[in-house]
CSV table of C-alpha atoms in Angstrom, one decimal:
chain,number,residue,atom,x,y,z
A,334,UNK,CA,64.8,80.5,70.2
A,335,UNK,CA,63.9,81.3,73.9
A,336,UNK,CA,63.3,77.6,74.8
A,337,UNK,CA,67.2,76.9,73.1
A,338,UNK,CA,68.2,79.7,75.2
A,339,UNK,CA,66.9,78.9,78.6
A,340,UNK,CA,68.3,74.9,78.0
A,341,UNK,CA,71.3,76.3,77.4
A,342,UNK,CA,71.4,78.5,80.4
A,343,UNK,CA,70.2,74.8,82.6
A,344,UNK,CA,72.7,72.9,81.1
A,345,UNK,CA,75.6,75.7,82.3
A,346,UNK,CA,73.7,75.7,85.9
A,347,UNK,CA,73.6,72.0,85.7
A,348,UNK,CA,77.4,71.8,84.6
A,349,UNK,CA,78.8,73.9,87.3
A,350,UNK,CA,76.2,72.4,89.9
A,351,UNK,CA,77.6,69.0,89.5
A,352,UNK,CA,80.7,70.3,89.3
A,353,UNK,CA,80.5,71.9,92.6
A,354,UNK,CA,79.3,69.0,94.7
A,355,UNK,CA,82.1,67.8,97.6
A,356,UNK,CA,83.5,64.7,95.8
A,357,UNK,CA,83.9,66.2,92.4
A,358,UNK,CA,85.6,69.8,94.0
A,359,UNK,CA,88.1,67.3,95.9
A,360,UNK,CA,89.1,65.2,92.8
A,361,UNK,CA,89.3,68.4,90.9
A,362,UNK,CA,91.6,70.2,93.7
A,363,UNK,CA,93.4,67.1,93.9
A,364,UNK,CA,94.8,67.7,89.9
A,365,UNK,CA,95.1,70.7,90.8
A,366,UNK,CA,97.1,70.9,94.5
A,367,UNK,CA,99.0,68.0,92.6
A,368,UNK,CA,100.0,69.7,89.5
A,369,UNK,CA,101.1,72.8,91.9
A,370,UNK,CA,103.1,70.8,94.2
A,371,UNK,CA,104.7,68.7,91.3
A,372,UNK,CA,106.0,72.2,89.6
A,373,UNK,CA,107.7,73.7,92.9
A,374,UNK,CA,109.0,69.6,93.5
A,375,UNK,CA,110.6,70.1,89.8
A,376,UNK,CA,111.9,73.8,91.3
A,377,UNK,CA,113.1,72.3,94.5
A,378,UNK,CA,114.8,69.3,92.9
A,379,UNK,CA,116.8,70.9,90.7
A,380,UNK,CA,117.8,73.5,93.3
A,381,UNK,CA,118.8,70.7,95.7
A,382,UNK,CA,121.1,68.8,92.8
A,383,UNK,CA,122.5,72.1,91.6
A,384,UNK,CA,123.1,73.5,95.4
A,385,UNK,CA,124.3,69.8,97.3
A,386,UNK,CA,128.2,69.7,98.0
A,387,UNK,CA,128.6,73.8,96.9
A,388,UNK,CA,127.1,74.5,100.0
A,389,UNK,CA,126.6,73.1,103.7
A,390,UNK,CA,123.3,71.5,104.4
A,391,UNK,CA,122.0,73.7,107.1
A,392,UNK,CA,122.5,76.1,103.6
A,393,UNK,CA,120.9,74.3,101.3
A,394,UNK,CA,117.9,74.2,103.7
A,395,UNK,CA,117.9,77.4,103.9
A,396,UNK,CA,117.7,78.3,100.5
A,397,UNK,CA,115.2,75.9,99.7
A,398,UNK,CA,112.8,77.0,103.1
A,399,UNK,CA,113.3,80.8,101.3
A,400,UNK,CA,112.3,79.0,97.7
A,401,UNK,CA,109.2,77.3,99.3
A,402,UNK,CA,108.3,81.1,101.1
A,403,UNK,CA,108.4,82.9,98.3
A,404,UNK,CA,105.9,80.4,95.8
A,405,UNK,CA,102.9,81.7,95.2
A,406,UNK,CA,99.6,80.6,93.2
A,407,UNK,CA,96.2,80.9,92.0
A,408,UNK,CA,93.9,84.0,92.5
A,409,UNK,CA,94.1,83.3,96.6
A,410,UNK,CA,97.9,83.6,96.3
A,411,UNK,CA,98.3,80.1,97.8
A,412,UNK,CA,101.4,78.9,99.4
A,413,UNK,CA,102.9,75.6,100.8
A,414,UNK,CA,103.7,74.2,104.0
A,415,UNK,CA,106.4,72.3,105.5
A,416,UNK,CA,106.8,69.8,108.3
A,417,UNK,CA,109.5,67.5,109.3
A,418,UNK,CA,108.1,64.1,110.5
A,419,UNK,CA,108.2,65.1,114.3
A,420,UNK,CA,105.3,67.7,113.0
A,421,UNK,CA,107.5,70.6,113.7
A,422,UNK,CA,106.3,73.5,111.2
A,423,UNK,CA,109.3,74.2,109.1
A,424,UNK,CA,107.4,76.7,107.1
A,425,UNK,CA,104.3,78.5,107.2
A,426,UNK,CA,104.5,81.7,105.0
A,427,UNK,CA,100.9,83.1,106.4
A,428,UNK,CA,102.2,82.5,110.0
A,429,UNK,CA,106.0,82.4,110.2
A,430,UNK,CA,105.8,83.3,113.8
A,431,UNK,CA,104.4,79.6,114.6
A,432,UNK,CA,107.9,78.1,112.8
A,433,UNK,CA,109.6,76.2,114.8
A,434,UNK,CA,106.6,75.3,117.2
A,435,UNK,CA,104.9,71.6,116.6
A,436,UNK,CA,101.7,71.5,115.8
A,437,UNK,CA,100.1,67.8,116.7
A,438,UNK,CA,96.6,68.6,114.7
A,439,UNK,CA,95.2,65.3,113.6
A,440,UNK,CA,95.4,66.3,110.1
A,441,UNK,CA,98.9,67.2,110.5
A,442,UNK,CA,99.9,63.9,112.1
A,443,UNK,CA,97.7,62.8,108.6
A,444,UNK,CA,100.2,64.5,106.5
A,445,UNK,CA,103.1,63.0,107.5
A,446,UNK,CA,101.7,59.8,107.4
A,447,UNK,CA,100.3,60.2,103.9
A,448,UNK,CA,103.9,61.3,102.6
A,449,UNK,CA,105.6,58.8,104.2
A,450,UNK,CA,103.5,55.6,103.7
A,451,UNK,CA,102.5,56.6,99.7
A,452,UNK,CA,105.1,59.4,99.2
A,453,UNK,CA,102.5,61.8,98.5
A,454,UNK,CA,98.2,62.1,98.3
A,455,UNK,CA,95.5,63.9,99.0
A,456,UNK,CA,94.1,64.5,102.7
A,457,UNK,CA,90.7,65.8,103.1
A,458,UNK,CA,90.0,67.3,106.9
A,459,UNK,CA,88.5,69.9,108.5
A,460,UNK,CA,90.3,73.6,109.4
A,461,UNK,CA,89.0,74.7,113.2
A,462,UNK,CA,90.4,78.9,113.4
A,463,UNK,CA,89.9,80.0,117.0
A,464,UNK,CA,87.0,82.3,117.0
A,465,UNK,CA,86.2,81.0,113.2
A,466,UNK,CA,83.6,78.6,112.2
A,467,UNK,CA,85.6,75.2,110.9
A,468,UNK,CA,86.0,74.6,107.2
A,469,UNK,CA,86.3,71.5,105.1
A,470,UNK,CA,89.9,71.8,103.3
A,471,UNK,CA,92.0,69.4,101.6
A,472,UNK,CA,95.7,69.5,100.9
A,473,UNK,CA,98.0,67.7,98.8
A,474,UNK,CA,101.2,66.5,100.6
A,475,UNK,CA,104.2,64.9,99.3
A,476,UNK,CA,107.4,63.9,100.5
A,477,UNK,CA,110.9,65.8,99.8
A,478,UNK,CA,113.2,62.5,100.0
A,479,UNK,CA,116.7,64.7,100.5
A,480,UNK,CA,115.7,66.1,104.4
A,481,UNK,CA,112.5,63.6,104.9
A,482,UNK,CA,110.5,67.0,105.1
A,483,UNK,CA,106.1,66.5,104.5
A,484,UNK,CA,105.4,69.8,101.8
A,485,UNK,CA,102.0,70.3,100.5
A,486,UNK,CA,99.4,72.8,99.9
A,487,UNK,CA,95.8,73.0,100.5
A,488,UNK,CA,92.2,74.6,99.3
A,489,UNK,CA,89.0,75.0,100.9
A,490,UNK,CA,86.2,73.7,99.6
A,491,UNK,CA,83.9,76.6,100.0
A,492,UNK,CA,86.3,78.8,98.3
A,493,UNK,CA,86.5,76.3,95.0
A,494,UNK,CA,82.2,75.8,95.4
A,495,UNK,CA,82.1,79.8,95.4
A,496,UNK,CA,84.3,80.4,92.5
A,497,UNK,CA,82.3,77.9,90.7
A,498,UNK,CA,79.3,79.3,91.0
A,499,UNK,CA,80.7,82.8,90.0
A,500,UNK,CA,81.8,81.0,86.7
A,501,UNK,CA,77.8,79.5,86.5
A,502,UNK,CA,76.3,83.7,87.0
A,503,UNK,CA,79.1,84.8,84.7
A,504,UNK,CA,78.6,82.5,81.9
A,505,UNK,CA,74.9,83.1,82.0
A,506,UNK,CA,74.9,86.6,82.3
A,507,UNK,CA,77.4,86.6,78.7
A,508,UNK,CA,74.6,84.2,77.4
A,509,UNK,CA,71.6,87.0,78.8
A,510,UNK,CA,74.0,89.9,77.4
A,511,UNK,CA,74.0,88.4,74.2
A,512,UNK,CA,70.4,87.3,74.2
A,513,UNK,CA,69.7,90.5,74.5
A,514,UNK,CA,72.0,92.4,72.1
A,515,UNK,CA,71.1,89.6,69.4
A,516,UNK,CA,67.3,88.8,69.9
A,517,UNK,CA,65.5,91.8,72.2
A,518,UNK,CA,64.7,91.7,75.8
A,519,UNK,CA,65.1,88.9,78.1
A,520,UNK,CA,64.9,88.8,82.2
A,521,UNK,CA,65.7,86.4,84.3
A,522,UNK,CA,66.0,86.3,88.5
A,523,UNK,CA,68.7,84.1,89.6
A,524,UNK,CA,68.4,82.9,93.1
A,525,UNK,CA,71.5,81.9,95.3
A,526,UNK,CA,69.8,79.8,97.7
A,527,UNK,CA,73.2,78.8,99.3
């Protein structure tokens, strides 16, 4: 019973490992970002057709600039981003001070290109923070045809490769707690070599 139990405890390690390596957490975060982005698109959408002719356009940007602010997701309370194709940041909920201001990273100049060659997609690059070490993100961008504006949302890597691995200790801590309650004693030392 022990050797069923310890294969089972590899093949969760070995699950979430594999799941955790850089191409696999893009193409997951690329479902997800996309499935996020494709729900407020639905929201915005329907706001825009219900909204366009009842009120003037500098309006109807408005109230969809306030919609996008107010979306949140996930456990990191993510948010989306907007840029028009001059990359002039029409919304940044995290720093609304920088709206307004253009903001010529590479990766932003990426966006817009993404959205408005293939309308939407994934761009992988990496996040420099003054004072902050750099970290790989990606973000999902896509096109909003009515004002031409790039929205899209993003994920860091490190943060998906963490909460992976805090699924892996999890899931093998239940199968130790039940080990334990259901056979007798059982230790094991898990190592984060990370």
């Amino acid at each position: 019973e022990l050797k069923a139990f310890t294969n089972f405890a590899k093949n969760i390690a070995v699950h979430l490992y594999n799941q955790s390596l850089p191409e696999k957490v893009k193409e997951n975060a690329k479902d997800n970002l996309k499935n996020q982005t494709d729900f407020l698109f639905t929201m915005l959408n329907r706001l825009y057709e219900e909204q366009k002719g009842k009120v003037s356009e500098a309006q109807l940007k408005r109230m969809i600039l306030d919609t996008i602010d107010a979306v949140r997701y996930g456990e990191n309370k993510d948010y989306f981003f907007v840029y028009d194709e001059n990359t002039t940041i029409l919304k940044l909920p995290i720093s609304p001070e920088r709206e307004g201001t253009k903001n010529t990273q590479p990766y932003v100049k990426e966006f817009i290109d993404k959205a408005f060659k293939n309308g939407e997609g994934l761009v992988p690059y990496e996040q420099v923070v003054k004072d902050k070490p750099s970290r790989q993100k990606v973000s999902y961008v896509k096109l909003f045809k009515p004002f031409n504006w790039v929205i899209g949302t993003g994920v860091y890597i490190d943060n998906v490769t963490e909460a992976l691995q805090k699924k892996a200790l999890e899931d093998i801590t239940n199968c130790i707690q039940y080990f334990e309650n259901n056979r007798g004693d059982l230790f094991l030392f898990i190592y984060n070599y990370t």
